[in-house]
PDB file of C-alpha atoms in Angstrom:
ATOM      1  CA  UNK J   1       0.000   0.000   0.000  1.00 70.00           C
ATOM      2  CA  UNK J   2       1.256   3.347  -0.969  1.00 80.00           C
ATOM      3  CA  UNK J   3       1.418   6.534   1.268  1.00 85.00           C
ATOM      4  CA  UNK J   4      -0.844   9.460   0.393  1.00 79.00           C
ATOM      5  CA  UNK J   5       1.655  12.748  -0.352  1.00 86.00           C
ATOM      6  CA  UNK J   6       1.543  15.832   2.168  1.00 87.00           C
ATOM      7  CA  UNK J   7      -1.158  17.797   1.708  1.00 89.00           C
ATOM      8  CA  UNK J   8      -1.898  21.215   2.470  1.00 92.00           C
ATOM      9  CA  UNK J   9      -5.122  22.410   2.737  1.00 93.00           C
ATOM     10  CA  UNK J  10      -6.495  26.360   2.535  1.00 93.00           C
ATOM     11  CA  UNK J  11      -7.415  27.865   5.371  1.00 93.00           C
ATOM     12  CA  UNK J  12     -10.333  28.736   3.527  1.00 94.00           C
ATOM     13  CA  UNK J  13     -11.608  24.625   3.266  1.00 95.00           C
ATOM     14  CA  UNK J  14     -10.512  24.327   7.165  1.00 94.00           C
ATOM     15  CA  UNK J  15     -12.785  26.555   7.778  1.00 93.00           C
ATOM     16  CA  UNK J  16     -15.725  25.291   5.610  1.00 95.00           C
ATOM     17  CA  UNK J  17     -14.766  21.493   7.093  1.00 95.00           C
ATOM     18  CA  UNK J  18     -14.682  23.101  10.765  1.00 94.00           C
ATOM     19  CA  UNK J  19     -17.726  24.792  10.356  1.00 94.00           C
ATOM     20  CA  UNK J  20     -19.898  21.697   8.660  1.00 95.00           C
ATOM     21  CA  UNK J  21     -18.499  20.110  11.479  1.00 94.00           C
ATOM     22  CA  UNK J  22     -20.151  23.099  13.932  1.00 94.00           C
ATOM     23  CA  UNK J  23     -23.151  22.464  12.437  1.00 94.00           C
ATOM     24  CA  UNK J  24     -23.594  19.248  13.521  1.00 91.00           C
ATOM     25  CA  UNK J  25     -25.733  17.767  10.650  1.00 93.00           C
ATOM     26  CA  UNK J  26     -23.330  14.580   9.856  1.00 93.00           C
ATOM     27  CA  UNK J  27     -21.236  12.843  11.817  1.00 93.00           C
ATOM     28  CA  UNK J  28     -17.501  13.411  11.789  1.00 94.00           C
ATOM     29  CA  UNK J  29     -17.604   9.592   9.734  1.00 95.00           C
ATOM     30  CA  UNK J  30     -19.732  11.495   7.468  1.00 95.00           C
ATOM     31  CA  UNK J  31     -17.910  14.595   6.959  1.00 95.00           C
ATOM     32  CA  UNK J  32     -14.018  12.859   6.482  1.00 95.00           C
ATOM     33  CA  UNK J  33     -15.663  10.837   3.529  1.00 95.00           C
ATOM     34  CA  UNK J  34     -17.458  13.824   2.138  1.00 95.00           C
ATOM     35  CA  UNK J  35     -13.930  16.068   2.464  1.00 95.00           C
ATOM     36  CA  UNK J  36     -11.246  13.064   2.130  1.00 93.00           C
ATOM     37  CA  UNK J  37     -10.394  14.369   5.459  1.00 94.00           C
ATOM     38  CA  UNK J  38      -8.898  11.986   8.688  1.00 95.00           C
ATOM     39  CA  UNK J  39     -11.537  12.706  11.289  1.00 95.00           C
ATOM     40  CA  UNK J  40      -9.308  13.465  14.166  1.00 96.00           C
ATOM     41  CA  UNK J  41      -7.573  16.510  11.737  1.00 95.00           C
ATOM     42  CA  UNK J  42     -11.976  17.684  11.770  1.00 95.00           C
ATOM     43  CA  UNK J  43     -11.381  17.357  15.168  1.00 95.00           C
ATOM     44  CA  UNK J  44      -8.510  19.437  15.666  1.00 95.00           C
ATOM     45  CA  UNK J  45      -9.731  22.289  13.027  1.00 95.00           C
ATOM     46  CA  UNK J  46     -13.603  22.538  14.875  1.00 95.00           C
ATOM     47  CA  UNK J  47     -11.154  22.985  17.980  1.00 94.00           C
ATOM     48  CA  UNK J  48      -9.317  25.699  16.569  1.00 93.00           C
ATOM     49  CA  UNK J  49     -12.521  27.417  15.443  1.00 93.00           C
ATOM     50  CA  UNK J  50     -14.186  27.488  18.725  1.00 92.00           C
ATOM     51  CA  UNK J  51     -11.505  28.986  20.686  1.00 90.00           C
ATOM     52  CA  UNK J  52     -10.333  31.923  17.999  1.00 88.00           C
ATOM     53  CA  UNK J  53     -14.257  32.537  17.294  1.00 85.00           C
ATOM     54  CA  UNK J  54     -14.070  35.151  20.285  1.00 80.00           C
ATOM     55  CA  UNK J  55     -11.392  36.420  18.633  1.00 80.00           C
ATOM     56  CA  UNK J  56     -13.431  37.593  15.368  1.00 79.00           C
ATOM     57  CA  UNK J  57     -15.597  39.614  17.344  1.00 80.00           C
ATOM     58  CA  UNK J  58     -12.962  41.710  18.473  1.00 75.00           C
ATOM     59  CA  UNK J  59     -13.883  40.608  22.354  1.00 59.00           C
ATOM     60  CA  UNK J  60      -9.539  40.045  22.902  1.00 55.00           C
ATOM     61  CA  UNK J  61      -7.148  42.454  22.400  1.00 60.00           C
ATOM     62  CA  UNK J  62      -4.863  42.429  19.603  1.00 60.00           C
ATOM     63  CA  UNK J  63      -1.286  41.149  20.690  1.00 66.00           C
ATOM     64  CA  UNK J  64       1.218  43.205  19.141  1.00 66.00           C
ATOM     65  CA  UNK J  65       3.985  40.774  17.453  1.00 68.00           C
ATOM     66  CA  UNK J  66       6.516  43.163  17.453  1.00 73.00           C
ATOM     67  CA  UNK J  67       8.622  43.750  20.815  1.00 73.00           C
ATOM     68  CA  UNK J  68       9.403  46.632  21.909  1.00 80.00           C
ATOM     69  CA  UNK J  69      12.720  48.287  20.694  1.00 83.00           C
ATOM     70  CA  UNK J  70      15.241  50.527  22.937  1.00 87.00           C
ATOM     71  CA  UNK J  71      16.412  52.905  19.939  1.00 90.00           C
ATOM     72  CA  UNK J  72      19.222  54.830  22.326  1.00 92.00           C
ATOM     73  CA  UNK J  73      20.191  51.211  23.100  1.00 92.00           C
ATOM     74  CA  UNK J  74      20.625  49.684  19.697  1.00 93.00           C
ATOM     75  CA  UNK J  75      22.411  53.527  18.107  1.00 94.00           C
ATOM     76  CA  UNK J  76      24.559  52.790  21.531  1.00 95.00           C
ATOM     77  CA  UNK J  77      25.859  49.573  20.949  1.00 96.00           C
ATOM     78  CA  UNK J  78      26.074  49.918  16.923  1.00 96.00           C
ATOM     79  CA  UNK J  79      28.393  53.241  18.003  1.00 96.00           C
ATOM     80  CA  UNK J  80      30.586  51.140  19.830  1.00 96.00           C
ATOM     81  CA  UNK J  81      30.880  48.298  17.837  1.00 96.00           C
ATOM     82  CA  UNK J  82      31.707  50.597  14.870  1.00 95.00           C
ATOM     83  CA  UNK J  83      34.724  51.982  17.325  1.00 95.00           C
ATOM     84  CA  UNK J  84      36.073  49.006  18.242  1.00 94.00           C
ATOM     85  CA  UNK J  85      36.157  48.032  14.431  1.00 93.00           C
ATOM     86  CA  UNK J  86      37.817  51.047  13.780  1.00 91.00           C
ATOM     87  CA  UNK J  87      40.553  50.302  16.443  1.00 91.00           C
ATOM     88  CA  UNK J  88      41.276  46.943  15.575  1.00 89.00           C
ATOM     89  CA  UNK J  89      40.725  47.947  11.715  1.00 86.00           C
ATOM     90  CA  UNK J  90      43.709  50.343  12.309  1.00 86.00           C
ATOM     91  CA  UNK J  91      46.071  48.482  14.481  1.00 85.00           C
ATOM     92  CA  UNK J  92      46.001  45.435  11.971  1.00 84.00           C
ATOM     93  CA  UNK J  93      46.887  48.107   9.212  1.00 81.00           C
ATOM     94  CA  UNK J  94      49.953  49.733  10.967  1.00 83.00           C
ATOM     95  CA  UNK J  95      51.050  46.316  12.029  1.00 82.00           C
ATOM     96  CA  UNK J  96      50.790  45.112   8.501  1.00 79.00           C
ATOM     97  CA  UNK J  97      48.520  42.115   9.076  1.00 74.00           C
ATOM     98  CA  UNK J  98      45.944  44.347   7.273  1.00 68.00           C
ATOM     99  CA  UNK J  99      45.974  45.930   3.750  1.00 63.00           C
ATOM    100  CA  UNK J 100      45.295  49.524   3.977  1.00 52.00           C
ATOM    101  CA  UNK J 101      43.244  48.820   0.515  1.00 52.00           C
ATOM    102  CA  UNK J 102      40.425  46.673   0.383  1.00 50.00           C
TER     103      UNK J 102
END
């Protein structure tokens, strides 16, 4: 018997599987055979709905992604790095480990 290849379904069908399975018309049986889905992956997706369906009606707050960025520190430490490249940078040249053209 031959494995099935990966597949990767929309999040637009998850949502139409997750939802017929909502609805509670046909049994999960019902609804893998009608979607060629495994019924524990219904399962899963129906989960997934129900707890991000507070989400849609704007009920949570938005979690920002991005963290917070110290501005003074990053300009600080990018200063000092470019010193200490500059030090090195020009002890290397006058000891003649280093090119003076690159």
């Amino acid at each position: 018997m031959s494995r099935r290849p990966r597949r990767n379904h929309t999040p637009a069908f998850k949502a139409k599987v997750a939802l017929a399975a909502v609805k509670g018309e046909k049994t999960l049986a019902e609804l893998a055979q009608q979607f060629d889905v495994h019924p524990n992956q219904i399962t899963a997706w129906k989960a997934q709905l129900l707890e991000g369906a507070a989400g849609v009606f704007g009920s949570e707050p938005k979690r920002d992604a991005t963290p917070t960025v110290d501005v003074k520190m990053l300009h600080a430490k990018i200063g000092e790095l470019t010193v200490t490249n500059d030090f090195l940078s020009g002890a290397l040249g006058k000891s003649g480990l280093l090119s003076a053209k690159r």
